[in-house]
XYZ file of C-alpha atoms in Angstrom:
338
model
C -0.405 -21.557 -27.599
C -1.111 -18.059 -28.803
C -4.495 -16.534 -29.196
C -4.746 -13.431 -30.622
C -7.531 -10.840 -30.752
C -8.214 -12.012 -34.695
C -11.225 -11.520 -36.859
C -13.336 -13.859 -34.412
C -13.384 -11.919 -31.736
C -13.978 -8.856 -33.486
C -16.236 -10.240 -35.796
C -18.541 -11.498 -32.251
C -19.062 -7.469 -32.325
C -21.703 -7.871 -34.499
C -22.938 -11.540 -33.887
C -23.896 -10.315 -29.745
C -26.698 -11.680 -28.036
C -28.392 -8.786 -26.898
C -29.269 -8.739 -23.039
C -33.164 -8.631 -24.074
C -32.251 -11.558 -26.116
C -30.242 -13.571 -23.202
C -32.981 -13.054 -20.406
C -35.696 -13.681 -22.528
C -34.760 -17.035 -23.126
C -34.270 -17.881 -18.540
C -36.587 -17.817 -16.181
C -36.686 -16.594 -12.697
C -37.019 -19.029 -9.660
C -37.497 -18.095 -5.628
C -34.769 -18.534 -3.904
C -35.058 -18.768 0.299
C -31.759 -17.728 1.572
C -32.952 -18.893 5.124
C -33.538 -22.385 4.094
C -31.313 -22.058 1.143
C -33.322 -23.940 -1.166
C -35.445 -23.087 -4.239
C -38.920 -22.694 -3.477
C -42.726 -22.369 -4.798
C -43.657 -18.999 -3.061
C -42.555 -16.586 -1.168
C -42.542 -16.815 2.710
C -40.567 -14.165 4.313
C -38.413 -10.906 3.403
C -35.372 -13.673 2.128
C -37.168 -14.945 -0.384
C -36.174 -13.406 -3.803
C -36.494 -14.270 -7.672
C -33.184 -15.103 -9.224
C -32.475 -15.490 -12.926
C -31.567 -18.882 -14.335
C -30.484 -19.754 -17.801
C -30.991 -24.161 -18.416
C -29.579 -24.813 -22.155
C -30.728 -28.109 -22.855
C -29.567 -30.136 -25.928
C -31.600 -31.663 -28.225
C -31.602 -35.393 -27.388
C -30.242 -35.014 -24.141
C -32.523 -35.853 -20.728
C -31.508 -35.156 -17.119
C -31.112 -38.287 -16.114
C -27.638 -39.273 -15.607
C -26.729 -36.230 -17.544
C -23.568 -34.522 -16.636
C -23.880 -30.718 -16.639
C -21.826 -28.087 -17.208
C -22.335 -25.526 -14.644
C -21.002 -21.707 -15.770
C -20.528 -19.592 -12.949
C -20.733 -15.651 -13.922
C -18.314 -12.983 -12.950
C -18.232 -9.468 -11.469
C -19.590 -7.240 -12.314
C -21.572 -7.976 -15.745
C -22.945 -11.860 -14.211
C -24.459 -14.356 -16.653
C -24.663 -12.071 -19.231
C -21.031 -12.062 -19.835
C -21.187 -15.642 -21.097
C -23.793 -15.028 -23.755
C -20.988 -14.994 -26.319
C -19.216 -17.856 -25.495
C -22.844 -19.321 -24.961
C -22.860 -19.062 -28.739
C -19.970 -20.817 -29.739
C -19.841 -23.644 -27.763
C -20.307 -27.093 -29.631
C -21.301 -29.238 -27.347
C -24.604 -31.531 -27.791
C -23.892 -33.690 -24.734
C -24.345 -31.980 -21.480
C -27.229 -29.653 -20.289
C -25.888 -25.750 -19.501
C -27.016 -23.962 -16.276
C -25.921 -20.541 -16.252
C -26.370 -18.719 -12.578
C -26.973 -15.275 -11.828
C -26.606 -14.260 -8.082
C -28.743 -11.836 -5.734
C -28.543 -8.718 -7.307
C -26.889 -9.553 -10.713
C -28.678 -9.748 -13.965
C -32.475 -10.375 -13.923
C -32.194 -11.464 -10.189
C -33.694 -9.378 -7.705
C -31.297 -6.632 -6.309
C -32.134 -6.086 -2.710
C -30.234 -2.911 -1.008
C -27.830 -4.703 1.208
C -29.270 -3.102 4.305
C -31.583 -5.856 2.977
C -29.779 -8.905 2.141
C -26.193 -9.554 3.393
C -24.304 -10.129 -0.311
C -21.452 -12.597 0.345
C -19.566 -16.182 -1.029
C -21.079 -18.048 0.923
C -24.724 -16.821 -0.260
C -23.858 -17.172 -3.613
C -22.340 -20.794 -2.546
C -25.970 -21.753 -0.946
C -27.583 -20.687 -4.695
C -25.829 -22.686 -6.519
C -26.162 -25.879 -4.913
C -29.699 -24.960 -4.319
C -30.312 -25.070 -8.153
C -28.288 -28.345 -8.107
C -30.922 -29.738 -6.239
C -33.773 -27.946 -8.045
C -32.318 -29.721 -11.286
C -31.105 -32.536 -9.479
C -27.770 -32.439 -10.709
C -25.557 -35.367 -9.940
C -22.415 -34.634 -11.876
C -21.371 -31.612 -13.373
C -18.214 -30.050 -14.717
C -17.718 -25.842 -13.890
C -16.545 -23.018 -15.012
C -15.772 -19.723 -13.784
C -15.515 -16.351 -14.164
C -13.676 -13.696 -12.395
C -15.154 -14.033 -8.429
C -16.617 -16.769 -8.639
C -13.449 -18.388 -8.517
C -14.071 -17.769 -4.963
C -17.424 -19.768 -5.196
C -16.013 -22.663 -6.563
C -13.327 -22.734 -3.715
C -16.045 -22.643 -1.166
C -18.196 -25.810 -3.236
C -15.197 -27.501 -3.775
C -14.362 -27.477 0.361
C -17.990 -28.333 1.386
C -17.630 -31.217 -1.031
C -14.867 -32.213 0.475
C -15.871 -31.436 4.560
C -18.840 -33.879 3.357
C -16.986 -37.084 2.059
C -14.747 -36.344 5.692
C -17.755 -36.502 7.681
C -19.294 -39.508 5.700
C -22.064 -37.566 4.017
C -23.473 -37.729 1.083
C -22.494 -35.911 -2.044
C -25.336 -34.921 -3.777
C -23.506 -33.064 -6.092
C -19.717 -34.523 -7.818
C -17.363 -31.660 -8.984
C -15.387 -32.964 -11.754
C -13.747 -30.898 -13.923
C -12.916 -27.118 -13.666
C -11.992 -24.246 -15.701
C -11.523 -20.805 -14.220
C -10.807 -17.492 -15.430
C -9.367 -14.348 -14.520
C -10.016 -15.729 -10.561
C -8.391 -14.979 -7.581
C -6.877 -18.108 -6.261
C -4.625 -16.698 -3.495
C -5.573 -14.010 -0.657
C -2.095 -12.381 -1.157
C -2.283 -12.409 -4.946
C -5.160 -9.642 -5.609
C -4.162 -6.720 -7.324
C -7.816 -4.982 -7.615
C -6.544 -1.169 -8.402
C -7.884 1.430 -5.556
C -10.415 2.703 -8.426
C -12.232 -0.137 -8.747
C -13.231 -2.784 -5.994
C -11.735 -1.002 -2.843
C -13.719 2.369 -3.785
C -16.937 0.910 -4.640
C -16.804 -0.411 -0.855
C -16.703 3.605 0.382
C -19.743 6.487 -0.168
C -17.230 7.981 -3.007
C -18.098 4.308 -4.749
C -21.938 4.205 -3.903
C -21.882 7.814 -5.686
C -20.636 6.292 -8.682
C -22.819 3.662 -8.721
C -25.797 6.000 -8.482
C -24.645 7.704 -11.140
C -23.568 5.021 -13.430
C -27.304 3.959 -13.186
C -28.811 6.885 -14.635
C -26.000 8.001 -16.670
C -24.503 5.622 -19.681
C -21.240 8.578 -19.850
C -20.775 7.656 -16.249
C -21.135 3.701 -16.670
C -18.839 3.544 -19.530
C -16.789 5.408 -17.223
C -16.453 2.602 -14.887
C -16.689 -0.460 -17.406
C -14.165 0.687 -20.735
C -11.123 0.231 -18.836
C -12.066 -3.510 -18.109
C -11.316 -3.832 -21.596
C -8.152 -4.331 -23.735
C -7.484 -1.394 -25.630
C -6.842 -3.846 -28.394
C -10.084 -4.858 -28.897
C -11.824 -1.608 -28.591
C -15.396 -2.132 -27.486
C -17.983 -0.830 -29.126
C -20.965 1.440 -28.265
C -23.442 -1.037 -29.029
C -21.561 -3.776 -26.575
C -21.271 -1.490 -23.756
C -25.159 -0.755 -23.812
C -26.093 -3.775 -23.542
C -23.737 -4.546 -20.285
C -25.035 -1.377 -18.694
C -28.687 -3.073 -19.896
C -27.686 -5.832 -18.440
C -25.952 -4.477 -15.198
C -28.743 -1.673 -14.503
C -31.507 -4.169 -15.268
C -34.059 -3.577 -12.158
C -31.882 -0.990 -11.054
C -29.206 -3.049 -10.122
C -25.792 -0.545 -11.104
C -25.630 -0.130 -6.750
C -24.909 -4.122 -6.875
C -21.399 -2.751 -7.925
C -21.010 -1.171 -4.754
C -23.282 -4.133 -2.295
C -20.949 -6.800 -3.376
C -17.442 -5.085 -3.902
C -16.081 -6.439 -0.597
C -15.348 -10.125 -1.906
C -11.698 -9.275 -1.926
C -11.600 -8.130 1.907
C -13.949 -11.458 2.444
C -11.209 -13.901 1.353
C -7.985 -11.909 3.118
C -10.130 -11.304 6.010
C -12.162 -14.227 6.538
C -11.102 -17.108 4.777
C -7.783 -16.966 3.854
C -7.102 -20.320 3.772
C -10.094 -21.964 2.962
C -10.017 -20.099 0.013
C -6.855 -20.888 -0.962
C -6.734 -22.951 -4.454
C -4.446 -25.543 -3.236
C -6.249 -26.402 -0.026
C -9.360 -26.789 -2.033
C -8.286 -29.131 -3.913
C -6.918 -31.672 -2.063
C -10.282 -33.923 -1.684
C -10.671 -33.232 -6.111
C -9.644 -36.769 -7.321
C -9.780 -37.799 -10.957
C -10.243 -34.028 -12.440
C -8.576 -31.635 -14.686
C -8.191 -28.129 -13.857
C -7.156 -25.700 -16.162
C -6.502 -21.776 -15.134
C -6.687 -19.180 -17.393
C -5.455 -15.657 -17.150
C -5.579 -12.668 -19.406
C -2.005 -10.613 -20.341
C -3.502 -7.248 -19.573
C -6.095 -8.468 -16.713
C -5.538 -5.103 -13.997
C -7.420 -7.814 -10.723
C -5.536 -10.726 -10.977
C -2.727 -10.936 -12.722
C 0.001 -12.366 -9.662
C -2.870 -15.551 -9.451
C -1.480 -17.495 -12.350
C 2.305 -17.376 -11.864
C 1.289 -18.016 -7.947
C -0.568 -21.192 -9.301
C 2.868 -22.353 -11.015
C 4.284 -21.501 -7.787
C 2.223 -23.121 -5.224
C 0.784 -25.874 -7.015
C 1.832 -29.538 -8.310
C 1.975 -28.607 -12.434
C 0.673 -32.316 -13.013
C -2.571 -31.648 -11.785
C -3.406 -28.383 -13.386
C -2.590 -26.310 -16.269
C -2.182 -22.676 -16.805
C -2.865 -20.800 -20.312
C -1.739 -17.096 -20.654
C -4.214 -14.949 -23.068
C -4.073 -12.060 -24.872
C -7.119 -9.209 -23.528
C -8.183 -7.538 -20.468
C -9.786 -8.675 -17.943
C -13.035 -9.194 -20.120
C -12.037 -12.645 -21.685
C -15.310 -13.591 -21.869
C -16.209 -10.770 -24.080
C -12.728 -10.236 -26.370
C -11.864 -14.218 -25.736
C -15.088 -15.764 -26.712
C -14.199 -18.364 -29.078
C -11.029 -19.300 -27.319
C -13.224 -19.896 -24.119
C -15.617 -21.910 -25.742
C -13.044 -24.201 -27.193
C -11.437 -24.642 -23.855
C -15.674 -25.548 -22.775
C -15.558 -27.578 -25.185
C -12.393 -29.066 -24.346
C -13.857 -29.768 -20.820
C -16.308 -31.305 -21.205
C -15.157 -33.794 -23.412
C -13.052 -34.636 -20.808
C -14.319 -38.529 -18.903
């Protein structure tokens, strides 16, 4: 089906949450990365206070409630969903929208300080399962945390192998502009790979005190189609600078090296889903997305095309932004799913 960038997206120009707007209404919880668990106070130097966004609707209680868990992307985190936030219809399922170390409103630790990785970001999220105690939920994903899901979806599995408890059943998934495949990155040597060198940490500092030099960096990741407004890129640099956080650009670039590296095939989208039973996933890609756009035609490729499907969009990489209401249909979509 085709989606173009129509008067809905352009009209969500003027209908944006701002970032005031979208932290306002979370909260900030401690996080202990040692014990990797949320936590009433702080106890040691890897302790910090993350941002957490719960959307709960009316009518709806936690108890056997299945959520929908929305995983943020790189480099704008749960902010980047506050659009799609928005449009989504659906009265049935409580929302929990993460925001990792050093995103958002979440404490941004230098990472002399805090070693920023998947498997951290793993450890949050199923730490705020438990906080919520969430017993089913359905995901999606944006951009690297594609790379998160991978990781919860193998621990799920490694746990029903070793006859543990699962505390926490993945069901349905939808991700988006991911990497699915070590050899299928494209990330172009301006972005990701230089952030990782001093030349990128320059930029960084800049782009923190300067909105010329953040725009800079963040236009491109837009379609020239749907040319982004002013207003729209303040509030991502609000959003990305927020507690000075513009160097968290630089601290967490390396997730691309981290999955050819380390984890090449753990994180590999069709070894991760061999123990998912009983669950839709869809992928979606955008035409003009610069990261990943080998990862869907590799899905095709790679994977049995009766257990997934694969939707082409019109954009850049910043679906969430120029492909708001398509997104929140395919939400919507999801979660309807039994």
């Amino acid at each position: 089906a085709a989606h173009k960038i129509d008067s809905a997206a352009i009209e969500s120009h003027q209908k944006m949450v701002t970032s005031r707007e979208w932290f306002y209404n979370g909260t900030r919880v401690l996080f202990d990365a040692k014990v990797k668990a949320i936590v009433d106070m702080t106890t040691h130097d890897q302790t910090f206070s993350v941002f957490e966004r719960v959307v709960m609707p009316d009518n709806v209680s936690n108890d056997g409630a299945r959520w929908l868990t929305m995983l943020p992307g790189f480099p704008d985190g749960s902010y980047g969903w506050s659009k799609v936030d928005s449009l989504i219809k659906d009265e049935t399922s409580p929302r929990l929208y993460v925001e990792y170390v050093g995103q958002g409103d979440s404490d941004k630790p230098d990472k002399s300080q805090y070693h920023y990785s998947t498997m951290e970001r793993a450890d949050l999220v199923e730490a705020q399962w438990a906080h919520h105690g969430v017993k089913n939920t359905v995901i999606a994903t944006f951009d690297y945390s594609s790379l998160v899901l991978l990781e919860l979806l193998q621990r799920q599995h490694e746990r029903k192998q070793q006859g543990k408890p699962v505390t926490t059943k993945i069901e349905h998934l939808l991700l988006i502009n991911g990497g699915y495949f070590s050899d299928g990155h494209s990330h172009p040597i301006l972005t990701t790979p230089l952030l990782q060198t001093w030349m990128g940490r320059m930029g960084c500092w800049m782009a923190q005190r300067s909105h010329f030099a953040f725009n800079m960096m963040i236009k491109p990741l837009f379609s020239s189609e749907y040319d982004v407004s002013a207003k729209e890129l303040d509030e991502v640099y609000e959003a990305i600078t927020r507690r000075n956080g513009a160097m968290f650009m630089s601290n967490a670039a390396g997730f691309v090296r981290e999955h050819k590296e380390l984890h090449e095939s753990r994180w590999d989208l069709k070894n991760a889903l061999v123990g998912l039973k009983n669950a839709s996933v869809k992928l979606v890609g955008s035409e003009k997305d610069a990261f990943e756009p080998k990862q869907l035609a590799l899905a095709k490729e790679r994977l049995d095309q009766s257990k997934i499907e694969t939707e082409l969009i019109p954009g850049g990489h910043m679906a969430t932004s120029e492909q708001a209401h398509v997104l929140a249909k395919f939400v919507d979509d999801m979660v309807a799913k039994k």
